Amino acid sequence: MQRPNPFQWLWYAVGGRLPERLAPWVLHDVTARTWVLRHAARGAVVLTPIAVGCLLLPGPLGLRLAMVLLVAIVGVYFSLSYVDESCELRAAKHGFEHGIARATRDARNEEAEEQARKRYAAQYRSEEQA
């Protein structure tokens, strides 16, 4: 699987479309075990220039730092609120059908979730029947 170069990754981080040969990497990016952290890193690329701009504004340092903190809190909140939808959109933008990223992640976690359901049923459901 071919990875994007740093300039391509920056373009991808701000919402750009990568060449078709990198589509498998995009699917990996939005379905890897660290997909939420990868999304947060892409969000940081977008938020950093805004935060730096806030630091360069005239005014008291405390106010400028508070603006940076506000940018970080609001930016991270909204970015992580729509992490699943954003990753689906990235995959669809690169030629995959909508829903493939979630389905791939769910398939990877299916066995662990089934074991958790069995443990839950063994612990709580057997007591209710007695």
PDB file of C-alpha atoms in Angstrom:
ATOM      1  CA  MET A   1       0.000   0.000   0.000  1.00  0.00           C
ATOM      2  CA  GLN A   2       1.419   3.338  -1.039  1.00  0.00           C
ATOM      3  CA  ARG A   3       1.363   6.253   1.417  1.00  0.00           C
ATOM      4  CA  PRO A   4       0.957   9.924   0.478  1.00  0.00           C
ATOM      5  CA  ASN A   5       3.941  12.217   0.678  1.00  0.00           C
ATOM      6  CA  PRO A   6       3.841  15.011   3.309  1.00  0.00           C
ATOM      7  CA  PHE A   7       2.382  17.593   0.910  1.00  0.00           C
ATOM      8  CA  GLN A   8      -0.299  15.179  -0.254  1.00  0.00           C
ATOM      9  CA  TRP A   9      -1.120  14.340   3.362  1.00  0.00           C
ATOM     10  CA  LEU A  10      -1.506  18.041   4.220  1.00  0.00           C
ATOM     11  CA  TRP A  11      -3.829  18.456   1.232  1.00  0.00           C
ATOM     12  CA  TYR A  12      -5.781  15.375   2.383  1.00  0.00           C
ATOM     13  CA  ALA A  13      -5.928  16.696   5.965  1.00  0.00           C
ATOM     14  CA  VAL A  14      -7.658  19.890   4.856  1.00  0.00           C
ATOM     15  CA  GLY A  15     -10.186  17.946   2.784  1.00  0.00           C
ATOM     16  CA  GLY A  16      -8.466  17.517  -0.558  1.00  0.00           C
ATOM     17  CA  ARG A  17      -8.766  14.451  -2.769  1.00  0.00           C
ATOM     18  CA  LEU A  18      -5.712  12.246  -3.233  1.00  0.00           C
ATOM     19  CA  PRO A  19      -4.758  10.497  -6.491  1.00  0.00           C
ATOM     20  CA  GLU A  20      -6.618   7.259  -7.229  1.00  0.00           C
ATOM     21  CA  ARG A  21      -3.554   5.110  -6.542  1.00  0.00           C
ATOM     22  CA  LEU A  22      -3.733   6.216  -2.871  1.00  0.00           C
ATOM     23  CA  ALA A  23      -7.376   5.175  -2.394  1.00  0.00           C
ATOM     24  CA  PRO A  24      -6.439   1.947  -0.534  1.00  0.00           C
ATOM     25  CA  TRP A  25      -4.426   4.020   1.932  1.00  0.00           C
ATOM     26  CA  VAL A  26      -7.425   6.325   2.475  1.00  0.00           C
ATOM     27  CA  LEU A  27      -9.602   3.328   3.331  1.00  0.00           C
ATOM     28  CA  HIS A  28      -6.902   2.115   5.716  1.00  0.00           C
ATOM     29  CA  ASP A  29      -6.679   5.606   7.236  1.00  0.00           C
ATOM     30  CA  VAL A  30     -10.384   5.712   8.085  1.00  0.00           C
ATOM     31  CA  THR A  31     -10.619   2.098   9.270  1.00  0.00           C
ATOM     32  CA  ALA A  32      -7.365   1.481  11.181  1.00  0.00           C
ATOM     33  CA  ARG A  33      -7.546   0.854  14.918  1.00  0.00           C
ATOM     34  CA  THR A  34      -6.261   4.410  15.425  1.00  0.00           C
ATOM     35  CA  TRP A  35      -8.813   6.001  13.084  1.00  0.00           C
ATOM     36  CA  VAL A  36     -10.083   8.477  15.696  1.00  0.00           C
ATOM     37  CA  LEU A  37      -6.547   9.605  16.549  1.00  0.00           C
ATOM     38  CA  ARG A  38      -5.795   9.997  12.842  1.00  0.00           C
ATOM     39  CA  HIS A  39      -8.926  12.121  12.498  1.00  0.00           C
ATOM     40  CA  ALA A  40      -7.823  14.243  15.463  1.00  0.00           C
ATOM     41  CA  ALA A  41      -4.419  14.777  13.826  1.00  0.00           C
ATOM     42  CA  ARG A  42      -6.104  15.935  10.616  1.00  0.00           C
ATOM     43  CA  GLY A  43      -8.252  18.289  12.680  1.00  0.00           C
ATOM     44  CA  ALA A  44      -5.185  19.719  14.393  1.00  0.00           C
ATOM     45  CA  VAL A  45      -3.756  20.619  10.977  1.00  0.00           C
ATOM     46  CA  VAL A  46      -6.851  22.714  10.295  1.00  0.00           C
ATOM     47  CA  LEU A  47      -7.016  24.304  13.757  1.00  0.00           C
ATOM     48  CA  THR A  48      -3.337  25.229  14.125  1.00  0.00           C
ATOM     49  CA  PRO A  49      -3.318  28.197  11.692  1.00  0.00           C
ATOM     50  CA  ILE A  50      -6.462  29.582  13.332  1.00  0.00           C
ATOM     51  CA  ALA A  51      -4.879  29.297  16.784  1.00  0.00           C
ATOM     52  CA  VAL A  52      -1.663  30.954  15.573  1.00  0.00           C
ATOM     53  CA  GLY A  53      -3.752  33.745  14.055  1.00  0.00           C
ATOM     54  CA  CYS A  54      -5.399  34.301  17.432  1.00  0.00           C
ATOM     55  CA  LEU A  55      -1.977  34.628  19.069  1.00  0.00           C
ATOM     56  CA  LEU A  56      -0.925  37.261  16.538  1.00  0.00           C
ATOM     57  CA  LEU A  57      -3.892  39.553  17.196  1.00  0.00           C
ATOM     58  CA  PRO A  58      -3.303  42.674  19.265  1.00  0.00           C
ATOM     59  CA  GLY A  59      -4.455  42.601  22.865  1.00  0.00           C
ATOM     60  CA  PRO A  60      -3.530  41.215  26.251  1.00  0.00           C
ATOM     61  CA  LEU A  61      -1.731  37.871  26.236  1.00  0.00           C
ATOM     62  CA  GLY A  62      -4.312  36.335  28.561  1.00  0.00           C
ATOM     63  CA  LEU A  63      -7.113  37.154  26.135  1.00  0.00           C
ATOM     64  CA  ARG A  64      -5.168  35.765  23.174  1.00  0.00           C
ATOM     65  CA  LEU A  65      -4.428  32.537  25.068  1.00  0.00           C
ATOM     66  CA  ALA A  66      -8.093  32.255  26.019  1.00  0.00           C
ATOM     67  CA  MET A  67      -9.002  32.593  22.322  1.00  0.00           C
ATOM     68  CA  VAL A  68      -6.553  29.796  21.456  1.00  0.00           C
ATOM     69  CA  LEU A  69      -8.102  27.623  24.161  1.00  0.00           C
ATOM     70  CA  LEU A  70     -11.586  28.379  22.840  1.00  0.00           C
ATOM     71  CA  VAL A  71     -10.517  27.485  19.285  1.00  0.00           C
ATOM     72  CA  ALA A  72      -9.076  24.210  20.572  1.00  0.00           C
ATOM     73  CA  ILE A  73     -12.113  23.264  22.663  1.00  0.00           C
ATOM     74  CA  VAL A  74     -14.731  24.137  20.060  1.00  0.00           C
ATOM     75  CA  GLY A  75     -12.687  22.762  17.160  1.00  0.00           C
ATOM     76  CA  VAL A  76     -11.965  19.432  18.811  1.00  0.00           C
ATOM     77  CA  TYR A  77     -15.551  19.121  20.053  1.00  0.00           C
ATOM     78  CA  PHE A  78     -17.091  19.598  16.614  1.00  0.00           C
ATOM     79  CA  SER A  79     -14.416  17.558  14.869  1.00  0.00           C
ATOM     80  CA  LEU A  80     -14.945  14.570  17.147  1.00  0.00           C
ATOM     81  CA  SER A  81     -18.726  14.993  17.130  1.00  0.00           C
ATOM     82  CA  TYR A  82     -18.766  14.188  13.431  1.00  0.00           C
ATOM     83  CA  VAL A  83     -15.789  11.811  13.243  1.00  0.00           C
ATOM     84  CA  ASP A  84     -17.765   8.895  11.814  1.00  0.00           C
ATOM     85  CA  GLU A  85     -19.530  10.977   9.167  1.00  0.00           C
ATOM     86  CA  SER A  86     -16.314  12.750   8.208  1.00  0.00           C
ATOM     87  CA  CYS A  87     -14.479   9.464   7.705  1.00  0.00           C
ATOM     88  CA  GLU A  88     -17.346   8.070   5.622  1.00  0.00           C
ATOM     89  CA  LEU A  89     -17.227  11.180   3.447  1.00  0.00           C
ATOM     90  CA  ARG A  90     -13.469  10.833   2.964  1.00  0.00           C
ATOM     91  CA  ALA A  91     -13.854   7.201   1.876  1.00  0.00           C
ATOM     92  CA  ALA A  92     -16.739   8.069  -0.476  1.00  0.00           C
ATOM     93  CA  LYS A  93     -14.727  10.959  -1.945  1.00  0.00           C
ATOM     94  CA  HIS A  94     -12.035   8.445  -2.901  1.00  0.00           C
ATOM     95  CA  GLY A  95     -14.350   6.076  -4.738  1.00  0.00           C
ATOM     96  CA  PHE A  96     -15.648   3.753  -2.024  1.00  0.00           C
ATOM     97  CA  GLU A  97     -19.355   3.264  -1.432  1.00  0.00           C
ATOM     98  CA  HIS A  98     -20.867   5.163   1.470  1.00  0.00           C
ATOM     99  CA  GLY A  99     -20.842   3.050   4.640  1.00  0.00           C
ATOM    100  CA  ILE A 100     -17.772   0.969   3.794  1.00  0.00           C
ATOM    101  CA  ALA A 101     -15.605   2.487   6.538  1.00  0.00           C
ATOM    102  CA  ARG A 102     -18.117   1.759   9.302  1.00  0.00           C
ATOM    103  CA  ALA A 103     -18.783  -1.728   7.930  1.00  0.00           C
ATOM    104  CA  THR A 104     -15.049  -2.476   7.832  1.00  0.00           C
ATOM    105  CA  ARG A 105     -14.559  -1.297  11.416  1.00  0.00           C
ATOM    106  CA  ASP A 106     -17.625  -3.228  12.601  1.00  0.00           C
ATOM    107  CA  ALA A 107     -16.440  -6.415  10.913  1.00  0.00           C
ATOM    108  CA  ARG A 108     -13.057  -6.098  12.636  1.00  0.00           C
ATOM    109  CA  ASN A 109     -14.707  -5.656  16.053  1.00  0.00           C
ATOM    110  CA  GLU A 110     -17.506  -8.201  15.581  1.00  0.00           C
ATOM    111  CA  GLU A 111     -15.805 -11.066  17.437  1.00  0.00           C
ATOM    112  CA  ALA A 112     -14.911  -8.930  20.461  1.00  0.00           C
ATOM    113  CA  GLU A 113     -18.443  -7.536  20.657  1.00  0.00           C
ATOM    114  CA  GLU A 114     -19.943 -11.035  20.458  1.00  0.00           C
ATOM    115  CA  GLN A 115     -17.754 -12.172  23.345  1.00  0.00           C
ATOM    116  CA  ALA A 116     -18.822  -9.128  25.364  1.00  0.00           C
ATOM    117  CA  ARG A 117     -22.506  -9.916  24.682  1.00  0.00           C
ATOM    118  CA  LYS A 118     -21.977 -13.510  25.832  1.00  0.00           C
ATOM    119  CA  ARG A 119     -20.266 -12.368  29.052  1.00  0.00           C
ATOM    120  CA  TYR A 120     -23.087  -9.922  29.688  1.00  0.00           C
ATOM    121  CA  ALA A 121     -25.748 -12.556  29.076  1.00  0.00           C
ATOM    122  CA  ALA A 122     -23.969 -15.067  31.299  1.00  0.00           C
ATOM    123  CA  GLN A 123     -23.662 -12.597  34.144  1.00  0.00           C
ATOM    124  CA  TYR A 124     -26.986 -10.763  34.031  1.00  0.00           C
ATOM    125  CA  ARG A 125     -29.484 -12.826  32.051  1.00  0.00           C
ATOM    126  CA  SER A 126     -29.039 -16.073  33.972  1.00  0.00           C
ATOM    127  CA  GLU A 127     -29.877 -14.300  37.258  1.00  0.00           C
ATOM    128  CA  GLU A 128     -33.170 -12.937  35.879  1.00  0.00           C
ATOM    129  CA  GLN A 129     -34.372 -16.393  34.880  1.00  0.00           C
ATOM    130  CA  ALA A 130     -33.777 -17.859  38.367  1.00  0.00           C
TER     131      ALA A 130
END
